[in-house]
PDB file of C-alpha atoms in Angstrom:
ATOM      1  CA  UNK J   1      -5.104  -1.367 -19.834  1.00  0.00           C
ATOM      2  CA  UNK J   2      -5.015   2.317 -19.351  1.00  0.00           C
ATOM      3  CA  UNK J   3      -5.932   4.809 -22.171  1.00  0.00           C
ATOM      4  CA  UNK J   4      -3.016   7.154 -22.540  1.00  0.00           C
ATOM      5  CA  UNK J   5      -3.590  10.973 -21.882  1.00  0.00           C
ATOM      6  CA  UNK J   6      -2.126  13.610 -23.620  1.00  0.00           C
ATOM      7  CA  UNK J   7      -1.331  16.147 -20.960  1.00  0.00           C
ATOM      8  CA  UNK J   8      -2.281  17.215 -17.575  1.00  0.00           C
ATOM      9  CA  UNK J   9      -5.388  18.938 -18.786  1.00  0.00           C
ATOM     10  CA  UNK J  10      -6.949  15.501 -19.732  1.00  0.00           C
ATOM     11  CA  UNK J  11      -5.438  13.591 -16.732  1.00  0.00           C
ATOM     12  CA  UNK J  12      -6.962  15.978 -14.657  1.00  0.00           C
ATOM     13  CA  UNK J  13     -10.569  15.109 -16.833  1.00  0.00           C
ATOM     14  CA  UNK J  14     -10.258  11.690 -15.987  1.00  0.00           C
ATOM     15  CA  UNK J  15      -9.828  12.352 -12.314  1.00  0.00           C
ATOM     16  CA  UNK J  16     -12.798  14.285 -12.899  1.00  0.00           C
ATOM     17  CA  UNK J  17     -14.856  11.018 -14.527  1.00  0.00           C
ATOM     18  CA  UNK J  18     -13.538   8.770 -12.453  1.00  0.00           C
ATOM     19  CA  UNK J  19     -13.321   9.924  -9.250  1.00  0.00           C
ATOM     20  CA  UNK J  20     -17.092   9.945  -7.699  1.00  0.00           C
ATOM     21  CA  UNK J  21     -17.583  13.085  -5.457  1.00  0.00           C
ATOM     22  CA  UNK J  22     -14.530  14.585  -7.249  1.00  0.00           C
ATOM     23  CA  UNK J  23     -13.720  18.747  -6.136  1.00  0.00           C
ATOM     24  CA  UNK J  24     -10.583  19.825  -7.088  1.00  0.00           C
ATOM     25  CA  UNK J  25      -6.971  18.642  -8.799  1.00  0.00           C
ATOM     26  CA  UNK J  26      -3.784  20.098  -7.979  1.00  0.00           C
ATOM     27  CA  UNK J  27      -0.199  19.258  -9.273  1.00  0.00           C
ATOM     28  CA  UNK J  28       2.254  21.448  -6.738  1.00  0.00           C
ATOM     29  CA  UNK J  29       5.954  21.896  -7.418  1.00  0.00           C
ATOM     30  CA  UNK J  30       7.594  20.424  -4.118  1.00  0.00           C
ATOM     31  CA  UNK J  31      10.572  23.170  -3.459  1.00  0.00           C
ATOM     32  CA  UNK J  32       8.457  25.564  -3.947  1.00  0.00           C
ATOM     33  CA  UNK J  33       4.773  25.052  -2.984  1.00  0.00           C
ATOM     34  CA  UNK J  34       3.128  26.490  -6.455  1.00  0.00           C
ATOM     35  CA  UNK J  35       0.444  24.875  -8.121  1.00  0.00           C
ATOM     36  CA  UNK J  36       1.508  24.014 -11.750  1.00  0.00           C
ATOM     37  CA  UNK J  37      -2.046  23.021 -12.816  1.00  0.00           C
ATOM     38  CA  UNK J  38      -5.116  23.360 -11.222  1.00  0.00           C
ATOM     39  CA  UNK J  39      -8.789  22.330 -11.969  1.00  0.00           C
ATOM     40  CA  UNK J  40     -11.790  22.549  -9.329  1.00  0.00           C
ATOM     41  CA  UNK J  41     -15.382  21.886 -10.269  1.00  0.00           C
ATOM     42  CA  UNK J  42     -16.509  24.664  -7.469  1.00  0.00           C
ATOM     43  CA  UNK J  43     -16.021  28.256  -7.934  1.00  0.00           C
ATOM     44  CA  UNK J  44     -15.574  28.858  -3.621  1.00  0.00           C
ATOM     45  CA  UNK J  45     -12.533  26.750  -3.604  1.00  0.00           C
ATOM     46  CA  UNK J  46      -9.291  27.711  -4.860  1.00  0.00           C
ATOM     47  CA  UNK J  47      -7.296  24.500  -4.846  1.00  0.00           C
ATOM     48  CA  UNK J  48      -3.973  27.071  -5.503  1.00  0.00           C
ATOM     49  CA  UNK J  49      -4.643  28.607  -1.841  1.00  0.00           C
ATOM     50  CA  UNK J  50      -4.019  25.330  -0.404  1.00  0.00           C
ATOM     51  CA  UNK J  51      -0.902  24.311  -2.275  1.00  0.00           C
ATOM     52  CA  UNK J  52       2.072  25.751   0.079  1.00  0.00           C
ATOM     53  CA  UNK J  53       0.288  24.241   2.984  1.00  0.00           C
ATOM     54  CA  UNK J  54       0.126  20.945   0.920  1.00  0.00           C
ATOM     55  CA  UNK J  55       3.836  21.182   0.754  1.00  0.00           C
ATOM     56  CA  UNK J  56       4.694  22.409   4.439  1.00  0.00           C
ATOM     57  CA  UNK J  57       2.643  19.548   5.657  1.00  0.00           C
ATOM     58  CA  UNK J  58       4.296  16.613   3.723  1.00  0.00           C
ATOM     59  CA  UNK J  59       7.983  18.295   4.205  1.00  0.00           C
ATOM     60  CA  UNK J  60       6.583  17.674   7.939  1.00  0.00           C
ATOM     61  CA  UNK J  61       5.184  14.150   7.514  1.00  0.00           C
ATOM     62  CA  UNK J  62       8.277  13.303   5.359  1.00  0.00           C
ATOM     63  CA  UNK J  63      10.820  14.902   8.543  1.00  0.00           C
ATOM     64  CA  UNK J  64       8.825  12.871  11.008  1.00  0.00           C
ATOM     65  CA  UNK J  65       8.914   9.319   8.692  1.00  0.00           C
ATOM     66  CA  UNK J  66      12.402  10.335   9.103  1.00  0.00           C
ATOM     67  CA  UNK J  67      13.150  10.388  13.007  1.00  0.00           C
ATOM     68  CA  UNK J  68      11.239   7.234  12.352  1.00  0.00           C
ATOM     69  CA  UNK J  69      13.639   5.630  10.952  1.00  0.00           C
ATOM     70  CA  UNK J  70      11.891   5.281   7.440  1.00  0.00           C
ATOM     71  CA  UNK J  71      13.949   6.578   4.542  1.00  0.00           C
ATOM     72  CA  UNK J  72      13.624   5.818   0.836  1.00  0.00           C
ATOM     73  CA  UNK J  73      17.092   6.094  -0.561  1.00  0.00           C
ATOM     74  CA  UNK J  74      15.752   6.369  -4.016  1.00  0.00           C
ATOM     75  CA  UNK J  75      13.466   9.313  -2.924  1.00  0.00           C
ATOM     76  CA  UNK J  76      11.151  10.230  -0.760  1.00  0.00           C
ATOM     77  CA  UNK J  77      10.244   7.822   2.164  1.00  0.00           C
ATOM     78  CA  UNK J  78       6.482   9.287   1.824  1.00  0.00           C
ATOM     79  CA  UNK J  79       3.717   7.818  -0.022  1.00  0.00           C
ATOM     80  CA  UNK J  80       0.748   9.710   0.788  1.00  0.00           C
ATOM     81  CA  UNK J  81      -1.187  11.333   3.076  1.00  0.00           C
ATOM     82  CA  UNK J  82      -5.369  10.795   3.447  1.00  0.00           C
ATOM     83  CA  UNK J  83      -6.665  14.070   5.113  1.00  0.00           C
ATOM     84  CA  UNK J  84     -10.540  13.954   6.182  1.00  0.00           C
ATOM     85  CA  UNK J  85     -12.594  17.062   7.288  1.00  0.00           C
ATOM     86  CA  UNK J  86     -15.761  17.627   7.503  1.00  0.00           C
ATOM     87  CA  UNK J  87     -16.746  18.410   4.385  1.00  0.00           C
ATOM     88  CA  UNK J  88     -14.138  17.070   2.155  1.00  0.00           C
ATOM     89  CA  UNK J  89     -11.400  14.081   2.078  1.00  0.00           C
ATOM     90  CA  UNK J  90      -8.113  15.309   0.533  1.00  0.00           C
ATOM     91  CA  UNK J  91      -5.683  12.446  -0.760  1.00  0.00           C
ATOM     92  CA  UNK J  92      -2.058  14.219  -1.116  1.00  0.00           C
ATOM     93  CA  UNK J  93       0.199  12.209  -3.486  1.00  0.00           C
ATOM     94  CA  UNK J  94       3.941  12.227  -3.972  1.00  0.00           C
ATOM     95  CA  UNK J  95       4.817  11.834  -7.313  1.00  0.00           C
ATOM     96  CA  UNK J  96       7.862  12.186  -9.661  1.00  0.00           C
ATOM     97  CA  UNK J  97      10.135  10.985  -6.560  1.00  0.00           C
ATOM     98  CA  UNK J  98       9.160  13.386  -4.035  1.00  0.00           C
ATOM     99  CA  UNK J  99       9.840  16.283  -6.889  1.00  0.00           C
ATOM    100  CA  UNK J 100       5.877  17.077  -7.230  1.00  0.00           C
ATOM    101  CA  UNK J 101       2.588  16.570  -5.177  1.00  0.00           C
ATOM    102  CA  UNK J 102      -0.573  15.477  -6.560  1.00  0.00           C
ATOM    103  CA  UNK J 103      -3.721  16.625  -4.522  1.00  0.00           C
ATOM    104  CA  UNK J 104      -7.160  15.333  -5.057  1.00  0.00           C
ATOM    105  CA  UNK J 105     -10.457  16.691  -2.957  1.00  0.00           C
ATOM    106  CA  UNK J 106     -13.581  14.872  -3.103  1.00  0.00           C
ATOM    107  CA  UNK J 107     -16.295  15.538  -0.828  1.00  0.00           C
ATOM    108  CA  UNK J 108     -17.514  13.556   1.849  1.00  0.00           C
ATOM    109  CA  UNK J 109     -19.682  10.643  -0.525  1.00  0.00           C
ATOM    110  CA  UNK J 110     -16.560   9.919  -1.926  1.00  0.00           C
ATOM    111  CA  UNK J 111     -14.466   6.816  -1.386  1.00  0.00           C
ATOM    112  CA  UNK J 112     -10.745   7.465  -1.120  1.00  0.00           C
ATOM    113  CA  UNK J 113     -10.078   3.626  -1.556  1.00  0.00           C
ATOM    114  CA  UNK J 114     -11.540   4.327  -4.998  1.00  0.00           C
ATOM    115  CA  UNK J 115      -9.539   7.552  -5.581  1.00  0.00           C
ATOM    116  CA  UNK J 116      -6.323   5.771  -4.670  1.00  0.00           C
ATOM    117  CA  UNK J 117      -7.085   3.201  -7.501  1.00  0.00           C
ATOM    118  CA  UNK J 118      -7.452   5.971 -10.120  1.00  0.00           C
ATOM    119  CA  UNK J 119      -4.655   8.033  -9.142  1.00  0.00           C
ATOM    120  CA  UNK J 120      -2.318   4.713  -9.331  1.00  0.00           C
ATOM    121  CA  UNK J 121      -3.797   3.999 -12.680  1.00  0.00           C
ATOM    122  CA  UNK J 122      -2.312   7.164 -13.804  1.00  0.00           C
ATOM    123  CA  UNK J 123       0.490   7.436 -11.878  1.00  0.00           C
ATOM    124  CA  UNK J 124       3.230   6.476 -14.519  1.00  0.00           C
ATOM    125  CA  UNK J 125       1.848   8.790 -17.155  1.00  0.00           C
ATOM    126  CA  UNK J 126       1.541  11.506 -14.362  1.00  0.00           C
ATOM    127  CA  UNK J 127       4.705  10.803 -13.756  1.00  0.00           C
ATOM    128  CA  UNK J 128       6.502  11.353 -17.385  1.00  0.00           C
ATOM    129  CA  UNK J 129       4.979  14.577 -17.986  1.00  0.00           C
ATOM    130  CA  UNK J 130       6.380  16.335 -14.910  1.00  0.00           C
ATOM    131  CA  UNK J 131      10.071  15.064 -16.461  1.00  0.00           C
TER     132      UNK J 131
END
């Protein structure tokens, strides 16, 4: 069973625990693109800087799933989206129906298989404090 969190602040401190290789959290508002909490455990990256782009790209992946022919009448037809760089993998996460984004960067020893098990652990409580 999961151990309940209180708020995003100590959701965010699990991802931190649990998430080997972890860099950065970000919950973004979807309409808009702006960060509504933020933690990184680098001082060079601003996860905020990154949040409208977060947004433009999955409004993008979301149009294309579309022309696809996948919809999700209940909300968005996207899922998420697994970037990898160089340096860092970034896992982007629709939550709250499509309403929010959930962004997680861990660096390159990371395992986003792994990540993807912790986010989905959380992922109802994350989900009933952006209500």
């Amino acid at each position: 069973s999961v151990q309940p969190v209180q708020n995003l602040k100590e959701l965010f401190a699990r991802f931190r625990l649990e998430i080997n290789g972890f860099v950065a959290a970000i919950i973004i508002e979807g309409k808009t693109g702006m960060p509504i909490e933020a933690v990184t455990d680098i001082r060079s990256v601003d996860p905020e800087v990154g949040s409208a782009f977060f947004r433009d790209l999955t409004r993008s992946a979301v149009e294309a799933l579309k022309a696809l022919g996948v919809d999700n009448p209940s909300g968005t037809p996207l899922e998420e989206i697994l970037i990898t760089s160089f340096q860092n993998f970034i896992l982007i996460r629709s939550v709250s129906n499509g309403e929010h984004l959930l962004s997680i960067v861990m660096d390159r020893d990371s395992n986003p298989g792994m990540a993807r098990v912790v986010v989905r652990r959380y992922l109802e409580q994350l989900n009933a404090f952006l209500r």
